mmCIF file with all atom_site columns, C-alpha atoms and ligand atoms in Angstrom:
data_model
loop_
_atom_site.group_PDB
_atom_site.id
_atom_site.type_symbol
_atom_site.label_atom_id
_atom_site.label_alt_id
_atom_site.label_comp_id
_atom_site.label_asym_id
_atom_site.label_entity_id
_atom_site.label_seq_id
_atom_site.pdbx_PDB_ins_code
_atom_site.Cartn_x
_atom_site.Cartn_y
_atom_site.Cartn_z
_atom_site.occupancy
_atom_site.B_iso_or_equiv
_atom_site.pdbx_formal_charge
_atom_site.auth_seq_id
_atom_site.auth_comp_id
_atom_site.auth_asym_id
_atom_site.auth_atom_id
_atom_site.pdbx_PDB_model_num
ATOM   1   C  CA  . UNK A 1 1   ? 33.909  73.878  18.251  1.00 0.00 ? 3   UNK A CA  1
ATOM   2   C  CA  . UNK A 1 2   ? 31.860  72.918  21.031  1.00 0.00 ? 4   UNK A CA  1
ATOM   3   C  CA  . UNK A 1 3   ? 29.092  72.166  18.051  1.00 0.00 ? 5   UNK A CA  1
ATOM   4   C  CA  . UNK A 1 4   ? 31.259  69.561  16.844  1.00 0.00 ? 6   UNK A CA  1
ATOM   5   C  CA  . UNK A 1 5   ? 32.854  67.980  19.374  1.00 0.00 ? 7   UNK A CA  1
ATOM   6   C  CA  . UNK A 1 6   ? 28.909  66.703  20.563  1.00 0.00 ? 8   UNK A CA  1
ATOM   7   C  CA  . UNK A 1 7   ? 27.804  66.128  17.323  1.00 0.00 ? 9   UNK A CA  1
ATOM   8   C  CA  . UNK A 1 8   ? 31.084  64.179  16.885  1.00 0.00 ? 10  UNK A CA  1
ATOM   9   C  CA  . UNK A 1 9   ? 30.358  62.085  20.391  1.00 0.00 ? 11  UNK A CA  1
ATOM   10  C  CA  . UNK A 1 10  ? 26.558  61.665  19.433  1.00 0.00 ? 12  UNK A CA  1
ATOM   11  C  CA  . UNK A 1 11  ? 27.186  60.090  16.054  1.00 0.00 ? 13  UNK A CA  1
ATOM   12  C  CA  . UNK A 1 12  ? 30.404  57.701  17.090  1.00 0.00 ? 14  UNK A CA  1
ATOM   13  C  CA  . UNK A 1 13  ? 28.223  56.384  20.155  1.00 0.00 ? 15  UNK A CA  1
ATOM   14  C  CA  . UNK A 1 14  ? 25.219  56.152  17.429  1.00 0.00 ? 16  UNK A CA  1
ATOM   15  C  CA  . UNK A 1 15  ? 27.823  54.124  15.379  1.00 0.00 ? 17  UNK A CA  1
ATOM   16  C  CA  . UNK A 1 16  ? 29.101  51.970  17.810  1.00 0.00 ? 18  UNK A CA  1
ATOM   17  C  CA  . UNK A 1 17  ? 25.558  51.335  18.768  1.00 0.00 ? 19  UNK A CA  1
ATOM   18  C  CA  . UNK A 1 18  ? 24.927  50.717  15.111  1.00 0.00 ? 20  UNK A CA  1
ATOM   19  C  CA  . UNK A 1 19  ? 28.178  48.360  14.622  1.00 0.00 ? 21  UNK A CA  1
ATOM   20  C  CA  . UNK A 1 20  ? 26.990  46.219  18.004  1.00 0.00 ? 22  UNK A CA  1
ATOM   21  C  CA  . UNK A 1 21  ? 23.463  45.751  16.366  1.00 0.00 ? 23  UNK A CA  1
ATOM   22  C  CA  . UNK A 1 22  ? 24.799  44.454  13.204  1.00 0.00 ? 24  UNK A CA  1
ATOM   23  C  CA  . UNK A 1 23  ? 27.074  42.248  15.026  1.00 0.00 ? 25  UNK A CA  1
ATOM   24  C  CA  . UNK A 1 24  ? 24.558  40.458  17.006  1.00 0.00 ? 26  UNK A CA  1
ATOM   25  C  CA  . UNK A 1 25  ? 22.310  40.234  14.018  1.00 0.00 ? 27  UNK A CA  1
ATOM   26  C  CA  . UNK A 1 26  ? 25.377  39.172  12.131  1.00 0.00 ? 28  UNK A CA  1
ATOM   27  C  CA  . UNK A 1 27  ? 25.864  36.298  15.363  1.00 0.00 ? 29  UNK A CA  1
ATOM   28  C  CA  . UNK A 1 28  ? 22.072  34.894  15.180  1.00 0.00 ? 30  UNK A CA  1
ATOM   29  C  CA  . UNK A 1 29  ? 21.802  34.559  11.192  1.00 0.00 ? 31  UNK A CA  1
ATOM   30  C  CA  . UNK A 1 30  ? 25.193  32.942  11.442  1.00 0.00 ? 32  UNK A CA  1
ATOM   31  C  CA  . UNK A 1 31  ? 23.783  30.045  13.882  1.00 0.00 ? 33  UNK A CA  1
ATOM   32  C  CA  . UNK A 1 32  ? 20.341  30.010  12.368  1.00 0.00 ? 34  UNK A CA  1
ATOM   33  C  CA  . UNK A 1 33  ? 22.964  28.971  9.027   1.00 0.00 ? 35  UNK A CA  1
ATOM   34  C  CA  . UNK A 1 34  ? 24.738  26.860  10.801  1.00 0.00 ? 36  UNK A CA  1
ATOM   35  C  CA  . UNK A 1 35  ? 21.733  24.875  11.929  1.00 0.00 ? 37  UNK A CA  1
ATOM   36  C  CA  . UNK A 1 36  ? 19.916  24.674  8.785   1.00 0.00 ? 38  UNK A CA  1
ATOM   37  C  CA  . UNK A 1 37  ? 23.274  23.264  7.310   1.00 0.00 ? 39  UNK A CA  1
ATOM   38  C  CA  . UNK A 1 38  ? 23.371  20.768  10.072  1.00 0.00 ? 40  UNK A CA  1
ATOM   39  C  CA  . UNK A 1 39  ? 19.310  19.725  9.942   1.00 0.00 ? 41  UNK A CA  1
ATOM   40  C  CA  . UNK A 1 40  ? 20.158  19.295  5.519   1.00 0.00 ? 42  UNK A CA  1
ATOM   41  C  CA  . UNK A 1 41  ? 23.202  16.808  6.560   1.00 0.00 ? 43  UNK A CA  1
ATOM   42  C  CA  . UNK A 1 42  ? 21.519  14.855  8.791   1.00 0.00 ? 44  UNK A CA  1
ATOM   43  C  CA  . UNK A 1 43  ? 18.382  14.375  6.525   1.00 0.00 ? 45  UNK A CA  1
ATOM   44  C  CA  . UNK A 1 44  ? 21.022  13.558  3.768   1.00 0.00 ? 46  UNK A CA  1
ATOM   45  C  CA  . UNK A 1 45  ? 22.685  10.748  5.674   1.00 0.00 ? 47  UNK A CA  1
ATOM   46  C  CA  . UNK A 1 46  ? 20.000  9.176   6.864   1.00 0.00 ? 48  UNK A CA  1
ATOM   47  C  CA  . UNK A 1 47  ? 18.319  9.470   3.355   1.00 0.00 ? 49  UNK A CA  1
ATOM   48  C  CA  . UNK A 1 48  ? 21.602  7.779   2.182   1.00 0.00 ? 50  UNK A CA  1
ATOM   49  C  CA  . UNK A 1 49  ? 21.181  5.385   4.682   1.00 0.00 ? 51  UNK A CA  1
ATOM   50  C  CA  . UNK A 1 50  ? 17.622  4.196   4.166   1.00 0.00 ? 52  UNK A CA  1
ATOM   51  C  CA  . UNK A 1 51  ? 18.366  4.099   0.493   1.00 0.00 ? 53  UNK A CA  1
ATOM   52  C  CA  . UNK A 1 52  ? 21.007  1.884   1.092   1.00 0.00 ? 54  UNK A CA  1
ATOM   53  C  CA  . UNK A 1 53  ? 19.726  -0.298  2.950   1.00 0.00 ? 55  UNK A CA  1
ATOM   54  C  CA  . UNK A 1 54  ? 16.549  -0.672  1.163   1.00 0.00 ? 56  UNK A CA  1
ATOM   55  C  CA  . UNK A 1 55  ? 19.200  -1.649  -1.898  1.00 0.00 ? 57  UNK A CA  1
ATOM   56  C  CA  . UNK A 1 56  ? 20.496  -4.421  -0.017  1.00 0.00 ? 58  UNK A CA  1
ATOM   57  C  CA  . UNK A 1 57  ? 17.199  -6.810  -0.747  1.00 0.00 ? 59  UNK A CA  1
ATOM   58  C  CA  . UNK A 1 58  ? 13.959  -6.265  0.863   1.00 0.00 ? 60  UNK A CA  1
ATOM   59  C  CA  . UNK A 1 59  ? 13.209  -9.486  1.842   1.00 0.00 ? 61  UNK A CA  1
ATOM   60  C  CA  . UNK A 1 60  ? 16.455  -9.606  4.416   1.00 0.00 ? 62  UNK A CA  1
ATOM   61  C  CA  . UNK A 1 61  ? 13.886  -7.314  6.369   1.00 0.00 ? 63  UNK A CA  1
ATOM   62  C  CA  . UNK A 1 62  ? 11.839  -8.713  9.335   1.00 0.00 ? 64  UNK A CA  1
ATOM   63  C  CA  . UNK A 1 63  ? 8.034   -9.106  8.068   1.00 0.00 ? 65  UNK A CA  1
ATOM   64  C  CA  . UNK A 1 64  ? 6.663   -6.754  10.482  1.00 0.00 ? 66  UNK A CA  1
ATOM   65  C  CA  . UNK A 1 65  ? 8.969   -3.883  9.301   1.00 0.00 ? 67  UNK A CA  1
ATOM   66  C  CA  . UNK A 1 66  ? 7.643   -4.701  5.759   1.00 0.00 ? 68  UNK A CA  1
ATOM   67  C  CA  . UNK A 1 67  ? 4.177   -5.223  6.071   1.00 0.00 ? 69  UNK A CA  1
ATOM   68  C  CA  . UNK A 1 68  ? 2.514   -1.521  6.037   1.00 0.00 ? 70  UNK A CA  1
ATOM   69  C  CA  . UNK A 1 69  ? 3.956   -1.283  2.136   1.00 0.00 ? 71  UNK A CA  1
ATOM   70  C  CA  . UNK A 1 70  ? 3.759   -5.145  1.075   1.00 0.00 ? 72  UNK A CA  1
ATOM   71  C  CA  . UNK A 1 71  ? 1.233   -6.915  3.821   1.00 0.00 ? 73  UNK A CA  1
ATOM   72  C  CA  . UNK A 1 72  ? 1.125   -10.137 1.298   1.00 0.00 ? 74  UNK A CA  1
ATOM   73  C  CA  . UNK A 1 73  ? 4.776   -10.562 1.318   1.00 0.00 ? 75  UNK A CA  1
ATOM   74  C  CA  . UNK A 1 74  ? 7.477   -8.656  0.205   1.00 0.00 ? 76  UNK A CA  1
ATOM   75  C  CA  . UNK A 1 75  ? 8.756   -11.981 -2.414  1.00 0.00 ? 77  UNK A CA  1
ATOM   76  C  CA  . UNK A 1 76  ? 5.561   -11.801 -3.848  1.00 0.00 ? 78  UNK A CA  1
ATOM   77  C  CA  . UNK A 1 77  ? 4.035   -9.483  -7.092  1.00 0.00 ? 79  UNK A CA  1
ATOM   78  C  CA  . UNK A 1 78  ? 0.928   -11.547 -8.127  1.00 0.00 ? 80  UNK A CA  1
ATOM   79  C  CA  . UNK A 1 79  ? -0.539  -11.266 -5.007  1.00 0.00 ? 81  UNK A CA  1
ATOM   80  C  CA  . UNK A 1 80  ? -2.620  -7.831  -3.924  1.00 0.00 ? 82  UNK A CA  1
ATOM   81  C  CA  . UNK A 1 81  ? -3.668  -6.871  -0.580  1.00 0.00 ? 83  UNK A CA  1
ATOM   82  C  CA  . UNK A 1 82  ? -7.231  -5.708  0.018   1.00 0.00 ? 84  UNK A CA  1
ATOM   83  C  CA  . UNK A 1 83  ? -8.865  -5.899  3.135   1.00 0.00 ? 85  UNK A CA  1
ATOM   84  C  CA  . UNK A 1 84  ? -7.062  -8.031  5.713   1.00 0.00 ? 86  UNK A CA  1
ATOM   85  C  CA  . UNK A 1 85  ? -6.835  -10.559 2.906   1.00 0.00 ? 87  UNK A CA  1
ATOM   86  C  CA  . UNK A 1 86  ? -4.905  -11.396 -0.161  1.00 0.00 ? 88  UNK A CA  1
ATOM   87  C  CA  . UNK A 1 87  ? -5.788  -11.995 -3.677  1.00 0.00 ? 89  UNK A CA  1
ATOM   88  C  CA  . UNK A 1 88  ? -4.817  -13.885 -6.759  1.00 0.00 ? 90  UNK A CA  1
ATOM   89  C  CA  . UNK A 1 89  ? -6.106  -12.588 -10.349 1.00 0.00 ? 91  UNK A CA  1
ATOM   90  C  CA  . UNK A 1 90  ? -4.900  -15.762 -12.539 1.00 0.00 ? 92  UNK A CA  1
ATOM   91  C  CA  . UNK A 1 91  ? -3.277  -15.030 -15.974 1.00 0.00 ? 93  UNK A CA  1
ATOM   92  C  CA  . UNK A 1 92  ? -4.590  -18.512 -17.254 1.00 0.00 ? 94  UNK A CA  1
ATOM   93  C  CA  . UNK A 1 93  ? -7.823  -20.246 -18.171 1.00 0.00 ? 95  UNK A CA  1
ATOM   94  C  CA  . UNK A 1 94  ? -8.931  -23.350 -16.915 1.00 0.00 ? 96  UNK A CA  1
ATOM   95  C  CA  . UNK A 1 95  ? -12.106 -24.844 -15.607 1.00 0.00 ? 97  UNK A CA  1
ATOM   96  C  CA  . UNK A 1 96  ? -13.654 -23.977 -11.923 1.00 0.00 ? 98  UNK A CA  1
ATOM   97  C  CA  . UNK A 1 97  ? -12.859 -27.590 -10.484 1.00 0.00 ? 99  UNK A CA  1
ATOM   98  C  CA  . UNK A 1 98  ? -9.204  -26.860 -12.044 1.00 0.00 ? 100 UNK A CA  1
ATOM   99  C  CA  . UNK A 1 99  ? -9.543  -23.527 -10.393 1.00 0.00 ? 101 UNK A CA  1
ATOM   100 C  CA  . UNK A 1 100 ? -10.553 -24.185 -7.252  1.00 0.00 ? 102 UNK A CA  1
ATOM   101 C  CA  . UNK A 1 101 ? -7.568  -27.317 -7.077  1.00 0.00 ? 103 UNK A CA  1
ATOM   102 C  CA  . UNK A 1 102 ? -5.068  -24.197 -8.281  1.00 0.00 ? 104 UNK A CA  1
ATOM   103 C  CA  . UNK A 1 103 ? -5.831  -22.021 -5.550  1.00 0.00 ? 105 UNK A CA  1
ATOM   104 C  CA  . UNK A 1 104 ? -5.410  -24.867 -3.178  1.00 0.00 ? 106 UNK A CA  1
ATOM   105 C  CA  . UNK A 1 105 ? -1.423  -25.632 -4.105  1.00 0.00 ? 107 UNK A CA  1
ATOM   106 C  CA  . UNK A 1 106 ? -1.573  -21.903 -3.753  1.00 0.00 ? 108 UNK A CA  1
ATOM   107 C  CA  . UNK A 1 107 ? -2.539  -22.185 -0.390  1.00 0.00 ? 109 UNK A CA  1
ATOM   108 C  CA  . UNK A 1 108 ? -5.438  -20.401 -0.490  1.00 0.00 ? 110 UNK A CA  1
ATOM   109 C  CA  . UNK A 1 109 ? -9.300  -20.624 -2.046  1.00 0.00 ? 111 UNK A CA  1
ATOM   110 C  CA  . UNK A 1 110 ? -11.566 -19.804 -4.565  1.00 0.00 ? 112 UNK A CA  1
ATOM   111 C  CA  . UNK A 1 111 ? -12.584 -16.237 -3.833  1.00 0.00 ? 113 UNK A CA  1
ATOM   112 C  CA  . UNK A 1 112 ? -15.535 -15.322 -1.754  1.00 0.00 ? 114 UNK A CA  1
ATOM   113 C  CA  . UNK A 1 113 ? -17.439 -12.268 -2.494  1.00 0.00 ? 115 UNK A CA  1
ATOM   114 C  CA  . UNK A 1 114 ? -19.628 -11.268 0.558   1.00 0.00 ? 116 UNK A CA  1
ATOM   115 C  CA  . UNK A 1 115 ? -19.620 -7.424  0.457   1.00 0.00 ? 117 UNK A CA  1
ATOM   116 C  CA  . UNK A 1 116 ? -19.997 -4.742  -1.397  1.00 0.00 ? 118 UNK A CA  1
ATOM   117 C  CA  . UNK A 1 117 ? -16.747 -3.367  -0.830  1.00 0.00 ? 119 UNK A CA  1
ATOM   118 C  CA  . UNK A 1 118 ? -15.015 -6.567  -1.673  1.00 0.00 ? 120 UNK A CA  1
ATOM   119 C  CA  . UNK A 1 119 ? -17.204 -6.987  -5.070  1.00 0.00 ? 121 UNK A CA  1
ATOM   120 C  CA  . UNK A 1 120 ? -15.864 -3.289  -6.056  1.00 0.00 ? 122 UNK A CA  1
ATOM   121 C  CA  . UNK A 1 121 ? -12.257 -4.367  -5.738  1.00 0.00 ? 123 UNK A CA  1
ATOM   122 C  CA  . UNK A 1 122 ? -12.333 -7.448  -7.779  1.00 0.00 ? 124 UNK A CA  1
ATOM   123 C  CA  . UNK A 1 123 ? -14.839 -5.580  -10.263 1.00 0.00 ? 125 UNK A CA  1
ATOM   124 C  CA  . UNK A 1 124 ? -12.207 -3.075  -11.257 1.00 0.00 ? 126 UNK A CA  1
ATOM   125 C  CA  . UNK A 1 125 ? -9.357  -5.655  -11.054 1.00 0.00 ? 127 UNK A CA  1
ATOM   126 C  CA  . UNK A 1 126 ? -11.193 -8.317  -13.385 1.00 0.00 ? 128 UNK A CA  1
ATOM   127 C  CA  . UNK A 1 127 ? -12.075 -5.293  -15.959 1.00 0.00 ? 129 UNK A CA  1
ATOM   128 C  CA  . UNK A 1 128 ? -15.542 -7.652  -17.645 1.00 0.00 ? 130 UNK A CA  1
ATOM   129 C  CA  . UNK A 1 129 ? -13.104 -10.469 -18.399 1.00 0.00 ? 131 UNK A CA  1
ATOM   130 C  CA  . UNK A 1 130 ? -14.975 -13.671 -16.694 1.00 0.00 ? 132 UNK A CA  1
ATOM   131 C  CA  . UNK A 1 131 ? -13.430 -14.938 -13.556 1.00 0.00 ? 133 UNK A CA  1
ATOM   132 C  CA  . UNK A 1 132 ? -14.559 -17.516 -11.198 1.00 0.00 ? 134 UNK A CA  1
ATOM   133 C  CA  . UNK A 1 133 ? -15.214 -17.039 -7.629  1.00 0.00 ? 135 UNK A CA  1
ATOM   134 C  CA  . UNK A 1 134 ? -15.915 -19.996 -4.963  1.00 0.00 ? 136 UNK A CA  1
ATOM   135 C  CA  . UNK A 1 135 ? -19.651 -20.076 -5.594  1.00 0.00 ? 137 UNK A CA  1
ATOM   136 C  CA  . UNK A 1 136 ? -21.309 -23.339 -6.702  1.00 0.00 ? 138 UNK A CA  1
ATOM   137 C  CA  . UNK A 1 137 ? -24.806 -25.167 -6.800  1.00 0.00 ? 139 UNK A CA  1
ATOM   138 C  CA  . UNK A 1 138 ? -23.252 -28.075 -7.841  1.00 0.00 ? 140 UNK A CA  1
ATOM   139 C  CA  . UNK A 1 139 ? -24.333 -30.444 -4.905  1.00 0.00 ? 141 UNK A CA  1
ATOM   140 C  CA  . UNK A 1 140 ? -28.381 -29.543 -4.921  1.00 0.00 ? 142 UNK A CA  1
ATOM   141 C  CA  . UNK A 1 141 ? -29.505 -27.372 -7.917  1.00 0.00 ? 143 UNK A CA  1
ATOM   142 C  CA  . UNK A 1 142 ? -30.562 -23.788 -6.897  1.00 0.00 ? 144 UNK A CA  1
ATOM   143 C  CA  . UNK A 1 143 ? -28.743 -24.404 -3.824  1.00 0.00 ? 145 UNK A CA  1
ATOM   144 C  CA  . UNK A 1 144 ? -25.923 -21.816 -4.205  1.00 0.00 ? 146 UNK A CA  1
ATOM   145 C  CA  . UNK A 1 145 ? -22.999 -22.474 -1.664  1.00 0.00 ? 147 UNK A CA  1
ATOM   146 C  CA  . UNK A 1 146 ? -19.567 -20.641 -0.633  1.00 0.00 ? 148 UNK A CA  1
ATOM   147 C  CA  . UNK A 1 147 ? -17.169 -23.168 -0.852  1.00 0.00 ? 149 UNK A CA  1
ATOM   148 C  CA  . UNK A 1 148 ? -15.920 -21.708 2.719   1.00 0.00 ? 150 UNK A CA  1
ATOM   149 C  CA  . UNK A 1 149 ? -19.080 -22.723 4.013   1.00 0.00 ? 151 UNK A CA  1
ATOM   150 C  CA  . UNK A 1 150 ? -20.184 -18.264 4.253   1.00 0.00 ? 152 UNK A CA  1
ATOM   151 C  CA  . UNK A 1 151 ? -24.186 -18.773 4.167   1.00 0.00 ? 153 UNK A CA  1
ATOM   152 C  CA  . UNK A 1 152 ? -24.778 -17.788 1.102   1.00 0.00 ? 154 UNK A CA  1
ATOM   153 C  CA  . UNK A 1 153 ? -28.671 -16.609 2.168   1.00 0.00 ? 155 UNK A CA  1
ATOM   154 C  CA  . UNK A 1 154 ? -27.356 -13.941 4.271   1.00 0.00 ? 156 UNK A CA  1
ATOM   155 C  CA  . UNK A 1 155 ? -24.867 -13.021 2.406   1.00 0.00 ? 157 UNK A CA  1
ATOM   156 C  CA  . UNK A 1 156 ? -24.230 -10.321 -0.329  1.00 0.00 ? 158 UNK A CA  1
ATOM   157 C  CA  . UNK A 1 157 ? -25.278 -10.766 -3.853  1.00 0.00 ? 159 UNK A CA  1
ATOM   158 C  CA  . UNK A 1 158 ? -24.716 -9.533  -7.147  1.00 0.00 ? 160 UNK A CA  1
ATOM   159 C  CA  . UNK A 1 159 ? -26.161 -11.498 -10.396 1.00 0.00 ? 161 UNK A CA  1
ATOM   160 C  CA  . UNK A 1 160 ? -26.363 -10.288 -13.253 1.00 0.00 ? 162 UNK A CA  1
ATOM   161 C  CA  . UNK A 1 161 ? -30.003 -9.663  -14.603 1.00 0.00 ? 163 UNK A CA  1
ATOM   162 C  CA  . UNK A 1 162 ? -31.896 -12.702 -14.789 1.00 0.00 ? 164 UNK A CA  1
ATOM   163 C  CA  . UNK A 1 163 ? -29.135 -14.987 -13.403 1.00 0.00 ? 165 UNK A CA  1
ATOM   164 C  CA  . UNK A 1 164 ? -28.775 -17.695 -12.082 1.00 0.00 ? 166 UNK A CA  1
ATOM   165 C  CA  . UNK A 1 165 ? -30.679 -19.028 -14.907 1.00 0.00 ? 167 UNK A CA  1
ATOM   166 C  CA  . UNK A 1 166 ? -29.073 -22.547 -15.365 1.00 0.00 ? 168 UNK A CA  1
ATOM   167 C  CA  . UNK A 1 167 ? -29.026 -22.643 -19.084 1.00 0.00 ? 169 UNK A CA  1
ATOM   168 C  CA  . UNK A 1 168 ? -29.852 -25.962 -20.459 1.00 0.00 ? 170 UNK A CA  1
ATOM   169 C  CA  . UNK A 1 169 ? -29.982 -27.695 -16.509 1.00 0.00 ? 171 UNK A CA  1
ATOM   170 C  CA  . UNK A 1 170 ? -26.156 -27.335 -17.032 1.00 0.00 ? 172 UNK A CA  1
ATOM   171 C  CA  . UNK A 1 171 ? -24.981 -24.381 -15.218 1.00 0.00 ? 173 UNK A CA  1
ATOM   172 C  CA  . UNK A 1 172 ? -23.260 -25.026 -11.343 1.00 0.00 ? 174 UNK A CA  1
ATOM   173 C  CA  . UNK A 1 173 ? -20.988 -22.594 -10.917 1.00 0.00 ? 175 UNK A CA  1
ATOM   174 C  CA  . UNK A 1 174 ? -20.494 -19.053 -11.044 1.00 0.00 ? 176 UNK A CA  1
ATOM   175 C  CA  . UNK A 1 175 ? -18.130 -16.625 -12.140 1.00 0.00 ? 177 UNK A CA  1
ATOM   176 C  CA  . UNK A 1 176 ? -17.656 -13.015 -12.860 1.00 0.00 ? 178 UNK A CA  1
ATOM   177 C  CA  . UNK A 1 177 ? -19.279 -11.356 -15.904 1.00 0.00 ? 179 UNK A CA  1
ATOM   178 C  CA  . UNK A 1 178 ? -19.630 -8.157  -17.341 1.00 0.00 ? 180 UNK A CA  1
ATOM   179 C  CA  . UNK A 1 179 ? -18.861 -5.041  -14.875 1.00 0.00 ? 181 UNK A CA  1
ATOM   180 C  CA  . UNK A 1 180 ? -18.119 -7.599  -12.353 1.00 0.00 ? 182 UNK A CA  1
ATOM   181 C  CA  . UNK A 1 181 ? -22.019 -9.203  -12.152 1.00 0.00 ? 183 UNK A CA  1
ATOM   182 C  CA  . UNK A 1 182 ? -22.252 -12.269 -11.616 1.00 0.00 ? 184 UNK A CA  1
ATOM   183 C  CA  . UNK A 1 183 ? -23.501 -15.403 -13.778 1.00 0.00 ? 185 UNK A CA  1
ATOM   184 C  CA  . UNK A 1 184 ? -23.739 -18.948 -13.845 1.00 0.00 ? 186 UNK A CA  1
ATOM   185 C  CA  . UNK A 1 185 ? -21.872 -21.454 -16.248 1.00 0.00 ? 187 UNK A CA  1
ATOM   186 C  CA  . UNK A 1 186 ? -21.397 -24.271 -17.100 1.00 0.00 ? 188 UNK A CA  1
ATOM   187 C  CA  . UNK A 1 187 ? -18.033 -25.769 -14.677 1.00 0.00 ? 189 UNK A CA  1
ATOM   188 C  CA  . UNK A 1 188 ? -15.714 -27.134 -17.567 1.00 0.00 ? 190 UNK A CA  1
ATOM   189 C  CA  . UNK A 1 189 ? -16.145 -23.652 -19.050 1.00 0.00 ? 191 UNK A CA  1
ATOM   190 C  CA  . UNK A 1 190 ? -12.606 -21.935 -18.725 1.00 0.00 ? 192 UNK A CA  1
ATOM   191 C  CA  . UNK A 1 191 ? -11.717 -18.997 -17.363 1.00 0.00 ? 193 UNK A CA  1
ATOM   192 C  CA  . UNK A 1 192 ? -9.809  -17.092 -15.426 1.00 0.00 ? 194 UNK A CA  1
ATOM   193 C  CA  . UNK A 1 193 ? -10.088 -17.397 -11.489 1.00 0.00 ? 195 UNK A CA  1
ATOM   194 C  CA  . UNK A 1 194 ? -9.451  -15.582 -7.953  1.00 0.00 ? 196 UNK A CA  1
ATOM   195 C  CA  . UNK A 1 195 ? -8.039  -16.699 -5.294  1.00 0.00 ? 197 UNK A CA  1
ATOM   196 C  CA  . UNK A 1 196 ? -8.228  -15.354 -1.593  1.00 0.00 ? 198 UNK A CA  1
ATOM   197 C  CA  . UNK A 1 197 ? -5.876  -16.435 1.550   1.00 0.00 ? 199 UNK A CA  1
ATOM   198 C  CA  . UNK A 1 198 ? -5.656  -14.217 4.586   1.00 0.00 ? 200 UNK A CA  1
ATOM   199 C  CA  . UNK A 1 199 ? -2.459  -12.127 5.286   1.00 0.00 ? 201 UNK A CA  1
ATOM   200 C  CA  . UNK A 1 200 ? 0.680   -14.004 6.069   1.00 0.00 ? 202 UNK A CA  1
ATOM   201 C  CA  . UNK A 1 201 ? 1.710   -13.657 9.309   1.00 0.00 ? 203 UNK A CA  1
HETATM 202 CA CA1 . CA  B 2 .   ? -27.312 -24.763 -11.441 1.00 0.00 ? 323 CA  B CA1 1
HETATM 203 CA CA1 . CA  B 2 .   ? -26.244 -18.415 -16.559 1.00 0.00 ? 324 CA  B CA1 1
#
């Protein structure tokens, strides 16, 4: 009897030790729950609330707020952002004085290509179609000029193969060629163009 009676002590204290455990297990996963839950509603309403806001027309935002995703202006699709400045691939033909007048009601310029870097970008943009930059001899043959007034002597380069050649004492200004080299043409020749302007501020 006596037998019993401790085993019977022993294992109720062992379960009420056992019950207490699982309660205050029960007690932690229950706030660690109730946290999560209240971490996912949080995220969900301000997710809701950035999405609506973002719905209600981007350009309502301040231009600072904006400028890490659209630095050339959050109005604006045709123009692409590429090293502290902004460029202009034109979708029409026309001749490099035409050009150059074009990018001026744009507010901006003929593109200048004076690094290596910068040639890469508007390589892969232009994709061998022939695009004029703001490079020009026009004023003293051989005497190649940015129309920014960038010395062109110190500057970065990239002709094509035997260019400038100035086929038939014609050819002033210069415009991208095949994988983005460089060549000189004839000025009424059309083609498309690039503009540059620096970031809005
Ligand atoms: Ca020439
Ligand atoms: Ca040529």
């Amino acid at each position: 009897k006596e037998y019993f009676h401790i085993c019977f002590c022993v294992c109720f204290k062992d379960r009420n030790f056992f019950q207490q455990k699982l309660r205050s297990f029960f007690t932690v996963y229950l706030l660690l729950a109730l946290s999560f839950l209240l971490i996912i509603t949080l995220f969900a309403v301000s997710l809701s609330r950035g999405t609506v806001t973002s719905l209600k027309g981007l350009s309502d935002f301040p231009h600072s707020f904006l400028f890490p995703v659209f630095p050339c202006g959050p109005g604006s699709r045709e123009w692409e952002y590429f090293d502290r400045k902004c460029y202009y691939f034109s979708l029409r033909r026309m001749s490099w004085h035409k050009a150059k007048a074009q990018c001026e009601e744009m507010h901006s310029q003929l593109a200048i290509i004076d690094s290596h870097a910068k040639q890469n970008f508007v390589m892969f943009r232009t994709r061998n179609e022939r695009f004029w930059i703001g490079l020009t001899d026009e004023n003293l043959e051989g005497e190649w000029e940015w129309i920014d007034g960038t010395d062109y002597k110190t500057t970065f380069t990239f002709w094509k193969e035997g260019e400038p050649n100035n086929s038939g004492s014609n050819e002033n200004c210069a415009h991208l060629w095949n994988f983005g080299q460089w060549n000189d043409v004839y000025c009424t020749y059309e083609c498309y163009y690039i503009c540059e302007k620096p970031v809005p501020t």
